[in-house]
Coordinates of C-alpha atoms in Angstrom, one line a residue:
Chain X
M29 CA 102.6 127.7 90.4
R30 CA 104.7 126.8 87.4
F31 CA 103.9 123.2 86.6
N32 CA 102.7 121.8 83.4
G33 CA 100.8 118.7 84.6
W34 CA 97.8 120.4 86.1
A35 CA 95.3 119.2 83.5
A36 CA 96.5 115.6 84.0
L37 CA 96.3 116.0 87.8
R38 CA 92.8 117.3 87.5
G39 CA 91.8 114.3 85.5
Y40 CA 93.5 112.0 88.0
T41 CA 91.7 113.7 90.9
F42 CA 88.4 113.2 89.1
L43 CA 89.3 109.4 88.7
V44 CA 90.1 109.0 92.4
Y45 CA 86.8 110.6 93.4
A46 CA 85.0 108.4 90.9
F47 CA 86.6 105.4 92.6
V48 CA 85.5 106.7 96.0
Y49 CA 81.9 107.3 95.0
L50 CA 81.3 104.6 92.4
P51 CA 80.3 101.8 94.8
I52 CA 77.9 104.1 96.6
M53 CA 76.4 105.4 93.3
L54 CA 75.9 101.9 92.1
M55 CA 74.2 100.9 95.3
G56 CA 71.9 103.9 94.9
L57 CA 71.2 102.8 91.3
F58 CA 70.3 99.3 92.2
S59 CA 68.2 100.4 95.2
L60 CA 65.8 101.8 92.6
N61 CA 66.0 98.8 90.2
S62 CA 62.9 96.5 90.2
S63 CA 64.8 93.2 89.8
D64 CA 65.6 90.9 92.7
L65 CA 69.1 90.5 91.3
I66 CA 71.7 93.1 91.8
A67 CA 73.0 92.9 88.3
F68 CA 72.9 94.5 84.8
P69 CA 70.9 95.0 82.7
L70 CA 68.5 97.3 84.7
T71 CA 64.9 96.1 84.6
G72 CA 62.9 99.1 85.7
F73 CA 62.3 101.8 88.3
T74 CA 60.8 101.0 91.7
L75 CA 60.5 102.4 95.2
D76 CA 59.4 99.0 96.6
W77 CA 62.8 98.3 98.3
Y78 CA 62.5 101.6 100.2
D79 CA 58.9 100.8 101.1
Q80 CA 59.9 97.3 102.3
I81 CA 62.7 98.7 104.6
L82 CA 60.6 101.5 106.0
H83 CA 57.9 98.9 107.0
D84 CA 60.3 96.4 108.6
S85 CA 59.7 96.3 112.3
R86 CA 63.0 94.5 113.0
I87 CA 64.9 97.3 111.3
F88 CA 62.9 99.8 113.3
T89 CA 63.7 98.2 116.6
G90 CA 67.4 98.1 115.6
L91 CA 67.2 101.8 114.7
L92 CA 65.8 102.6 118.2
T93 CA 68.7 100.7 119.8
T94 CA 71.2 102.5 117.6
M95 CA 69.7 105.9 118.7
S96 CA 69.7 104.9 122.4
V97 CA 73.4 104.2 122.0
A98 CA 74.3 107.2 119.8
F99 CA 72.9 110.0 122.0
P100 CA 74.7 109.0 125.2
V101 CA 77.9 108.3 123.2
T102 CA 77.7 111.7 121.6
L103 CA 77.3 113.3 125.0
I104 CA 80.2 111.5 126.6
T105 CA 82.6 112.0 123.7
T106 CA 81.7 115.7 123.3
V107 CA 82.2 116.5 127.0
F108 CA 85.4 114.5 127.3
G109 CA 86.7 115.5 123.9
S110 CA 86.2 119.2 124.7
M111 CA 88.1 118.8 127.9
A112 CA 91.0 117.0 126.2
A113 CA 91.1 119.5 123.4
L114 CA 91.3 122.4 125.9
A115 CA 94.0 120.7 127.8
L116 CA 96.0 120.1 124.7
T117 CA 95.7 123.5 123.1
R118 CA 95.4 125.8 126.1
H119 CA 97.9 124.3 128.6
K120 CA 101.5 123.5 128.8
F121 CA 102.2 120.7 131.1
K122 CA 104.7 117.9 131.8
G123 CA 103.5 114.6 130.4
K124 CA 101.5 116.2 127.5
F125 CA 102.9 113.6 125.2
A126 CA 101.9 110.8 127.5
F127 CA 98.4 112.3 127.7
L128 CA 98.2 112.4 123.9
A129 CA 99.4 108.9 123.7
L130 CA 96.8 107.7 126.1
L131 CA 94.1 109.6 124.1
V132 CA 95.0 107.9 120.9
L133 CA 95.5 104.4 122.5
P134 CA 92.0 103.2 121.5
F135 CA 92.7 104.3 117.9
F136 CA 96.0 102.3 117.7
V137 CA 94.6 99.1 119.2
P138 CA 92.9 96.9 116.6
K139 CA 89.2 97.1 117.1
L140 CA 88.8 93.4 117.5
I141 CA 91.5 93.2 120.2
F142 CA 89.9 96.2 121.9
A143 CA 86.5 94.5 121.8
I144 CA 87.8 91.2 123.1
A145 CA 89.7 93.1 125.9
Q146 CA 86.3 94.6 126.9
V147 CA 84.7 91.2 126.9
T148 CA 87.4 89.6 129.1
F149 CA 87.3 92.6 131.4
L150 CA 83.5 92.4 131.8
N151 CA 83.8 88.7 132.4
D152 CA 86.4 89.3 135.1
I153 CA 84.5 91.9 137.0
G154 CA 81.3 90.0 136.6
V155 CA 79.3 92.7 134.8
G156 CA 76.8 91.7 132.2
K157 CA 76.6 93.2 128.7
G158 CA 74.0 95.9 128.1
L159 CA 73.5 99.2 126.4
Y160 CA 75.9 100.9 128.8
T161 CA 78.8 98.6 127.9
V162 CA 78.3 99.7 124.3
W163 CA 78.2 103.3 125.4
I164 CA 81.6 103.1 127.1
S165 CA 83.4 101.0 124.5
Q166 CA 82.1 103.2 121.5
A167 CA 82.9 106.4 123.4
L168 CA 86.5 105.3 123.8
I169 CA 86.9 104.6 120.1
I170 CA 85.2 107.8 119.0
L171 CA 86.9 110.1 121.5
P172 CA 90.2 110.6 119.5
F173 CA 88.2 111.8 116.4
V174 CA 86.1 114.2 118.4
T175 CA 89.1 115.6 120.3
V176 CA 91.0 116.2 117.0
I177 CA 88.0 118.0 115.5
I178 CA 87.5 120.3 118.5
A179 CA 91.2 120.9 118.9
S180 CA 91.4 121.8 115.2
V181 CA 89.1 124.7 115.9
L182 CA 90.7 125.7 119.2
F183 CA 94.2 125.8 117.5
R184 CA 93.0 128.6 115.3
V185 CA 91.2 130.6 117.9
D186 CA 93.4 133.6 118.8
K187 CA 94.8 133.1 122.3
K188 CA 95.2 136.8 122.7
L189 CA 91.4 137.1 123.2
E190 CA 91.7 134.9 126.3
E191 CA 94.8 136.7 127.5
A192 CA 93.0 140.0 127.1
A193 CA 90.1 138.7 129.2
G194 CA 92.5 137.7 131.9
D195 CA 94.3 141.0 131.8
L196 CA 91.0 142.8 132.2
G197 CA 90.4 140.9 135.4
A198 CA 88.3 138.0 134.4
T199 CA 88.8 134.8 136.4
P200 CA 89.8 131.7 134.4
W201 CA 86.2 130.4 134.7
Q202 CA 84.8 133.7 133.5
T203 CA 87.3 133.7 130.6
F204 CA 86.3 130.2 129.7
R205 CA 82.5 130.8 129.9
L206 CA 82.4 134.2 128.2
V207 CA 85.3 134.0 125.7
T208 CA 86.6 130.5 125.0
L209 CA 83.3 128.6 125.0
P210 CA 81.5 130.9 122.5
L211 CA 84.6 130.7 120.3
M212 CA 84.8 126.9 120.4
K213 CA 81.0 126.4 120.1
N214 CA 81.0 125.4 116.5
G215 CA 83.9 123.0 117.0
I216 CA 81.9 121.3 119.8
L217 CA 78.8 121.1 117.6
A218 CA 80.9 119.6 114.7
G219 CA 82.5 117.1 117.0
S220 CA 79.2 116.0 118.4
F221 CA 77.7 115.5 114.9
I222 CA 80.7 113.4 113.8
S223 CA 80.5 111.4 117.0
F224 CA 76.8 110.7 116.3
V225 CA 77.5 109.5 112.8
L226 CA 80.5 107.4 113.9
S227 CA 78.4 105.8 116.6
N228 CA 75.7 104.9 114.1
A229 CA 78.2 103.3 111.8
E230 CA 80.2 101.4 114.4
Y231 CA 80.0 97.6 114.0
T232 CA 82.9 95.5 115.4
V233 CA 82.9 96.9 119.0
S234 CA 79.1 97.0 119.2
F235 CA 78.8 93.4 118.1
F236 CA 81.0 92.2 121.0
T237 CA 79.8 94.5 123.7
S238 CA 76.0 94.6 123.0
G239 CA 73.7 92.3 124.9
R240 CA 70.3 91.3 123.8
A241 CA 69.3 94.7 122.3
Q242 CA 71.3 94.8 119.0
P243 CA 72.0 98.0 117.1
L244 CA 71.0 98.3 113.5
S245 CA 74.6 97.7 112.2
V246 CA 74.8 94.3 114.0
L247 CA 71.4 93.3 112.5
V248 CA 72.3 94.4 109.0
A249 CA 75.7 92.5 109.2
S250 CA 74.0 89.2 109.9
D251 CA 71.6 89.8 107.0
F252 CA 74.2 90.6 104.3
R253 CA 76.7 88.0 105.3
F254 CA 74.3 85.5 103.7
H255 CA 72.0 87.3 101.4
L256 CA 72.4 90.4 99.3
S257 CA 69.0 91.9 98.7
P258 CA 68.2 95.2 97.0
S259 CA 66.3 96.2 100.2
L260 CA 69.7 96.3 101.9
N261 CA 70.7 98.7 99.2
A262 CA 67.8 100.9 100.0
L263 CA 68.6 100.8 103.7
A264 CA 72.3 101.5 103.1
M265 CA 71.3 104.5 100.9
L266 CA 69.1 105.9 103.6
I267 CA 72.0 105.6 106.0
V268 CA 74.4 107.2 103.5
F269 CA 72.1 110.1 102.8
F270 CA 71.5 110.7 106.5
N271 CA 75.3 110.6 107.2
I272 CA 76.0 113.0 104.3
L273 CA 73.5 115.4 105.7
V274 CA 75.0 115.3 109.2
V275 CA 78.6 115.5 108.0
V276 CA 78.0 118.4 105.6
I277 CA 76.2 120.4 108.4
S278 CA 79.0 119.6 110.9
E279 CA 81.8 120.6 108.4
W280 CA 79.9 123.8 107.6
L281 CA 79.7 124.6 111.4
R282 CA 83.3 123.8 112.0
R283 CA 84.6 126.0 109.2
R284 CA 82.3 128.8 110.2
G285 CA 83.9 128.4 113.7
V286 CA 87.4 128.7 112.2
Q287 CA 86.9 131.8 110.0
P288 CA 86.0 134.9 111.9
E289 CA 83.0 136.7 110.5
Chain D
M15 CA 94.0 137.9 142.3
S16 CA 97.6 137.4 143.0
L17 CA 99.8 135.7 140.5
K18 CA 100.2 132.7 142.8
R19 CA 96.5 132.2 143.0
I20 CA 96.1 132.5 139.2
D21 CA 98.8 129.9 138.8
M22 CA 97.0 127.6 141.3
A23 CA 93.7 128.1 139.5
R24 CA 95.3 127.2 136.2
R25 CA 96.8 124.1 137.6
L26 CA 93.4 123.1 139.1
S27 CA 91.6 123.7 135.8
L28 CA 94.2 121.6 134.0
L29 CA 93.7 118.8 136.5
A30 CA 89.9 119.1 136.0
L31 CA 90.4 118.8 132.2
I32 CA 92.8 115.9 132.0
G33 CA 91.8 114.0 135.2
P34 CA 88.5 112.6 134.0
N35 CA 89.9 111.7 130.6
V36 CA 92.9 109.9 132.1
V37 CA 90.6 108.0 134.5
F38 CA 88.1 107.1 131.8
I39 CA 90.6 105.8 129.3
A40 CA 92.8 104.1 131.9
L41 CA 89.9 102.4 133.5
F42 CA 88.0 101.3 130.4
C43 CA 90.8 100.8 127.9
A44 CA 94.1 100.3 129.6
V45 CA 92.8 98.1 132.4
P46 CA 90.8 95.8 130.0
L47 CA 94.0 95.5 127.9
G48 CA 95.8 94.6 131.1
V49 CA 93.2 92.0 131.9
L50 CA 93.6 90.5 128.4
F51 CA 97.4 90.5 129.0
S52 CA 96.9 88.6 132.3
Y53 CA 94.8 86.0 130.4
S54 CA 97.7 85.3 128.1
F55 CA 99.5 83.6 131.1
F56 CA 96.5 81.5 132.1
Q57 CA 95.5 78.0 131.0
V58 CA 92.3 76.5 129.9
D59 CA 90.8 73.2 131.0
F60 CA 87.7 72.2 129.0
V61 CA 85.4 75.1 130.0
A62 CA 87.3 76.6 132.9
I63 CA 90.1 79.1 133.0
I64 CA 92.9 78.0 135.3
R65 CA 94.6 81.1 136.8
D66 CA 98.0 79.6 137.2
P67 CA 100.6 81.7 135.4
T68 CA 102.7 80.1 132.7
W69 CA 104.7 81.1 129.6
D70 CA 103.3 78.1 127.7
N71 CA 100.8 80.1 125.6
Y72 CA 103.6 82.4 124.2
V73 CA 105.9 79.4 123.6
R74 CA 103.2 77.6 121.7
V75 CA 102.2 80.6 119.6
L76 CA 105.8 81.5 118.9
Q77 CA 106.6 77.9 117.7
N78 CA 103.5 77.7 115.6
G79 CA 104.3 78.6 112.0
T80 CA 100.7 79.3 111.1
Y81 CA 100.2 82.0 113.8
M82 CA 103.5 83.6 113.1
G83 CA 102.7 83.6 109.4
L84 CA 99.4 85.3 110.1
I85 CA 101.1 88.0 112.1
L86 CA 103.7 88.5 109.3
K87 CA 100.9 88.6 106.7
A88 CA 99.0 91.2 108.7
L89 CA 102.1 93.4 108.9
L90 CA 103.0 93.0 105.3
Y91 CA 99.4 93.8 104.3
G92 CA 99.6 96.9 106.5
I93 CA 102.9 98.1 104.8
G94 CA 101.7 97.2 101.3
I95 CA 98.3 98.9 101.5
A96 CA 99.9 102.0 103.2
A97 CA 102.4 102.2 100.3
I98 CA 99.6 101.9 97.7
C99 CA 97.6 104.6 99.5
A100 CA 100.6 106.9 99.6
T101 CA 101.2 106.4 95.9
I102 CA 97.5 107.2 95.1
A103 CA 97.2 110.0 97.6
Y104 CA 100.3 112.1 96.8
P105 CA 99.2 113.5 93.5
L106 CA 95.7 114.0 94.9
A107 CA 96.8 115.8 98.0
F108 CA 99.2 117.9 95.9
F109 CA 96.4 119.0 93.5
I110 CA 94.0 119.8 96.4
A111 CA 96.7 121.7 98.4
K112 CA 98.3 123.7 95.5
R113 CA 95.7 124.1 92.8
V114 CA 92.2 124.0 94.3
R115 CA 91.1 127.3 95.8
V116 CA 87.3 127.7 96.1
Y117 CA 86.3 124.0 96.5
K118 CA 89.1 122.9 98.8
A119 CA 86.8 122.4 101.8
A120 CA 84.2 120.7 99.7
L121 CA 86.7 118.3 98.2
L122 CA 88.1 117.3 101.6
T123 CA 84.7 116.8 103.1
L124 CA 83.6 114.8 100.0
L125 CA 86.6 112.5 100.6
L126 CA 85.6 111.9 104.2
I127 CA 81.9 111.1 103.7
P128 CA 82.4 107.5 102.7
L129 CA 84.5 107.1 105.8
Y130 CA 81.6 108.1 108.0
T131 CA 79.2 105.6 106.5
G132 CA 80.9 102.8 108.4
D133 CA 82.9 99.7 107.4
L134 CA 79.8 97.6 106.8
I135 CA 78.1 99.8 104.2
R136 CA 81.4 100.2 102.3
I137 CA 82.0 96.5 102.3
F138 CA 78.4 95.9 101.3
A139 CA 78.8 98.3 98.4
W140 CA 81.9 96.5 97.2
R141 CA 80.3 93.1 97.4
V142 CA 77.5 94.5 95.2
V143 CA 80.1 95.7 92.7
L144 CA 82.6 92.8 92.7
G145 CA 80.3 89.7 93.1
A146 CA 80.3 86.9 90.5
E147 CA 76.7 88.0 89.7
G148 CA 77.5 91.5 90.7
V149 CA 77.5 94.8 89.0
L150 CA 80.9 94.7 87.3
N151 CA 80.6 91.2 86.1
S152 CA 77.1 91.5 84.8
F153 CA 78.0 94.8 83.1
L154 CA 81.0 93.2 81.3
L155 CA 78.9 90.2 80.3
W156 CA 76.1 92.4 79.1
L157 CA 78.5 94.4 77.0
G158 CA 79.9 91.1 75.6
I159 CA 83.5 91.9 76.8
I160 CA 83.7 88.7 78.8
K161 CA 81.9 85.4 78.2
E162 CA 82.2 84.0 81.8
P163 CA 82.0 86.0 85.0
I164 CA 85.4 86.7 86.5
W165 CA 85.3 84.8 89.8
V166 CA 88.4 86.2 91.3
L167 CA 86.9 89.7 91.5
L168 CA 85.4 88.9 94.9
F169 CA 86.7 86.7 97.7
S170 CA 90.3 87.1 96.7
P171 CA 93.4 88.9 97.9
F172 CA 92.8 91.3 95.0
A173 CA 89.4 92.2 96.4
T174 CA 90.8 92.6 99.9
T175 CA 93.5 94.9 98.6
V176 CA 91.1 97.1 96.6
V177 CA 88.6 97.5 99.5
L178 CA 91.3 98.1 102.1
T179 CA 92.9 100.8 99.9
Y180 CA 89.4 102.3 99.4
N181 CA 88.6 102.2 103.2
Y182 CA 91.7 103.9 104.4
I183 CA 92.8 106.3 101.7
P184 CA 91.4 109.4 103.5
F185 CA 93.8 108.7 106.4
M186 CA 96.7 109.1 103.9
V187 CA 95.3 112.1 102.0
L188 CA 94.6 114.3 105.0
P189 CA 98.1 114.3 106.6
L190 CA 99.7 114.6 103.2
W191 CA 97.4 117.5 102.3
A192 CA 98.2 119.2 105.6
A193 CA 102.0 118.8 105.0
L194 CA 101.8 120.1 101.4
E195 CA 99.6 123.0 102.5
A196 CA 102.3 124.0 105.0
M197 CA 105.1 123.6 102.4
D198 CA 106.4 126.9 101.0
D199 CA 106.0 126.9 97.2
S200 CA 109.1 129.0 96.7
Y201 CA 111.2 125.9 97.3
L202 CA 109.6 124.3 94.3
E203 CA 110.1 127.4 92.2
A204 CA 113.7 127.6 93.3
A205 CA 114.4 124.0 92.4
M206 CA 112.8 124.4 89.0
D207 CA 114.6 127.7 88.3
L208 CA 117.8 125.8 89.1
G209 CA 116.9 123.3 86.4
C210 CA 115.6 120.4 88.5
R211 CA 113.3 118.2 86.5
Q212 CA 109.7 117.6 87.8
L213 CA 110.3 114.1 88.9
S214 CA 113.4 115.0 90.8
V215 CA 111.7 118.0 92.3
F216 CA 109.3 115.5 93.9
F217 CA 112.0 113.2 95.2
K218 CA 114.5 116.0 96.3
V219 CA 112.2 118.7 97.5
V220 CA 108.5 117.7 98.0
L221 CA 109.2 114.3 99.6
P222 CA 111.7 115.4 102.2
L223 CA 109.6 118.5 103.1
T224 CA 106.4 116.5 103.5
G225 CA 108.0 113.5 105.2
A226 CA 106.3 114.0 108.5
G227 CA 102.8 113.9 106.8
L228 CA 103.8 110.8 104.9
V229 CA 105.0 109.0 108.0
A230 CA 101.8 110.0 110.0
G231 CA 99.6 108.8 107.2
F232 CA 101.6 105.7 106.6
L233 CA 101.4 104.7 110.3
M234 CA 97.7 105.4 110.5
V235 CA 96.9 103.3 107.4
F236 CA 99.2 100.6 108.7
V237 CA 97.5 100.4 112.1
L238 CA 94.0 100.4 110.6
V239 CA 94.9 97.7 108.0
V240 CA 96.5 95.4 110.5
G241 CA 93.6 95.8 112.8
D242 CA 90.9 95.5 110.1
Y243 CA 88.8 92.4 110.9
L244 CA 85.7 92.8 108.7
T245 CA 87.1 93.4 105.3
P246 CA 89.2 90.3 104.8
Q247 CA 86.5 88.2 106.4
L248 CA 83.6 89.5 104.2
I249 CA 85.5 90.2 101.0
G250 CA 88.6 87.9 101.1
G251 CA 86.9 84.5 101.0
S252 CA 89.3 81.7 101.7
S253 CA 92.2 84.1 101.6
G254 CA 90.5 86.1 104.4
V255 CA 92.0 84.2 107.3
T256 CA 93.8 86.9 109.2
V257 CA 95.4 87.1 112.6
T258 CA 92.4 89.0 113.9
S259 CA 90.0 86.3 112.7
A260 CA 92.2 83.7 114.3
I261 CA 92.1 85.6 117.6
H262 CA 88.3 85.9 117.2
D263 CA 88.0 82.1 116.7
M264 CA 89.8 81.5 119.9
F265 CA 87.5 83.7 121.8
G266 CA 84.5 82.2 120.1
A267 CA 84.0 78.6 119.1
A268 CA 87.4 77.3 120.2
F269 CA 87.1 78.7 123.7
D270 CA 90.9 79.2 124.2
W271 CA 91.0 82.7 125.7
P272 CA 94.6 82.3 126.9
T273 CA 96.1 81.4 123.5
G274 CA 93.9 84.1 121.9
S275 CA 95.2 86.7 124.4
A276 CA 98.8 85.6 123.8
L277 CA 98.4 85.9 120.0
A278 CA 96.6 89.3 120.5
W279 CA 99.5 90.6 122.6
L280 CA 102.1 89.3 120.2
L281 CA 100.4 91.2 117.5
L282 CA 100.2 94.4 119.6
T283 CA 103.9 94.0 120.4
A284 CA 104.8 93.6 116.8
M285 CA 102.8 96.6 115.8
A286 CA 104.3 98.7 118.6
L287 CA 107.8 97.7 117.5
F288 CA 107.2 98.5 113.9
I289 CA 105.7 102.0 114.8
T290 CA 108.6 102.8 117.1
A291 CA 111.2 101.7 114.5
V292 CA 109.6 103.8 111.7
T293 CA 109.3 106.8 114.0
W294 CA 112.8 106.5 115.2
L295 CA 114.3 106.0 111.8
F296 CA 112.3 109.0 110.5
Y297 CA 113.5 111.1 113.4
K298 CA 117.1 110.2 112.8
S299 CA 116.9 110.5 109.0
P300 CA 117.6 113.7 107.1
W301 CA 113.8 114.0 106.5
G302 CA 113.2 114.3 110.2
R303 CA 115.2 117.5 110.4
G304 CA 112.1 119.6 110.5
I305 CA 110.8 117.7 113.5
R306 CA 114.2 117.7 115.3
G307 CA 114.4 121.5 114.7
A308 CA 118.0 121.2 113.4
K309 CA 119.3 123.4 110.6

């Protein structure tokens, strides 16, 4: 396109990305620095902080709790998100807008108010907090994201393929199982990966709805409120690298699902 | 199968798809919000909740300048940060949509990754950067550019603004990118051929054609900023008192669930009114033509 500011725009884009990645890069740098203080000048290279975190039993217990939340949440959101995405992209119905509004309701309610509503609700029906209360509340918050990801794949799957299956005598169930499901498979995988990552990262809602067993994010939060230690840098970097890995795989899957081979 | 039976089967499958979702969200999100709403009419007596409906909580909150000020502050922060995000995101989204070919997917993914690391890690990273003994201050001291650490970097409205912008910018870039991607370049070419200057091309062509994306991004960032509870608390210092932290206090130490619920519902109402007003104005404005389907 005819426009003579591309070079400036390229530089600008680079600056924004630097702004986005600078904090994470610096965290990585200082997770390898030998000093106790997170400050310049750098004092020397060490892997002690990583060693410390990997041998911290409290962190390990937190990680186990995080995992025992993340897997059920991923399962719930992937099943419900797939169903919602199918309804939104493959059906015309009255009240579609209302259904969409209900789906994104947990996104529009501030997390703190959502969490407090959960607490008063549990209090009223007399149910104690536990892992399952975290499952449900996290699943509600993550569901809109998963639905959008799966729907974004379904939108681009050619509907004629499904119509052809129907014309050739397949029942709706056969059409779904043999045509739609294989075509949306990558979207489902991508959605489930993102769900897993979002569940790991979630703090506010987990803090309010978790009982005695506290996920890693809640443990870390109480640590860094008072004391910034380079070992927290190391832990954060491990989480960041893990997330990058999962997100990249999921994006790769999603885009492979969109572009026909 | 007869057409009637196929129609029946489709209806049943639709019911099977939306039914569980509606029940799940209604039961575990709408009902809890309703319970919270009911609490806003109750009263508290030492450690007991008295379930005797009254408007007192709303009257008290509405007459309290501090609480109303906090709601106003939250809304203004939401609008302000959304505006900053839009300003930063437009050129970026334009570049990615119109110039980048091969690395488009990679750039968009790269933008989203920090989002997936969670609020806590992002805030932690910024504390490391902005602290009085943090990376930025120590770097500037080391270079000799400053003699004293700059205290206001962290625990200030400045820090809150930077981190909130950082947190939610992807929610602005993505809808803008999608809108720009869908915009036909020939409109731009035509405007420029007809002698329109670049800045007015933006205001007269690009902005109206991507209005829907802008409004979507603006509302998302607005909602997320108003609802953000961690960032002002962990980054804002004494300026970090927000309406959400006030609500939290009433459910924690103060044990005043009814007033907390009333404040929460007033905030929700204010947000809903703002969102409705913006959507309605956009829909009625010339920019909303594309959505209305008018010529």
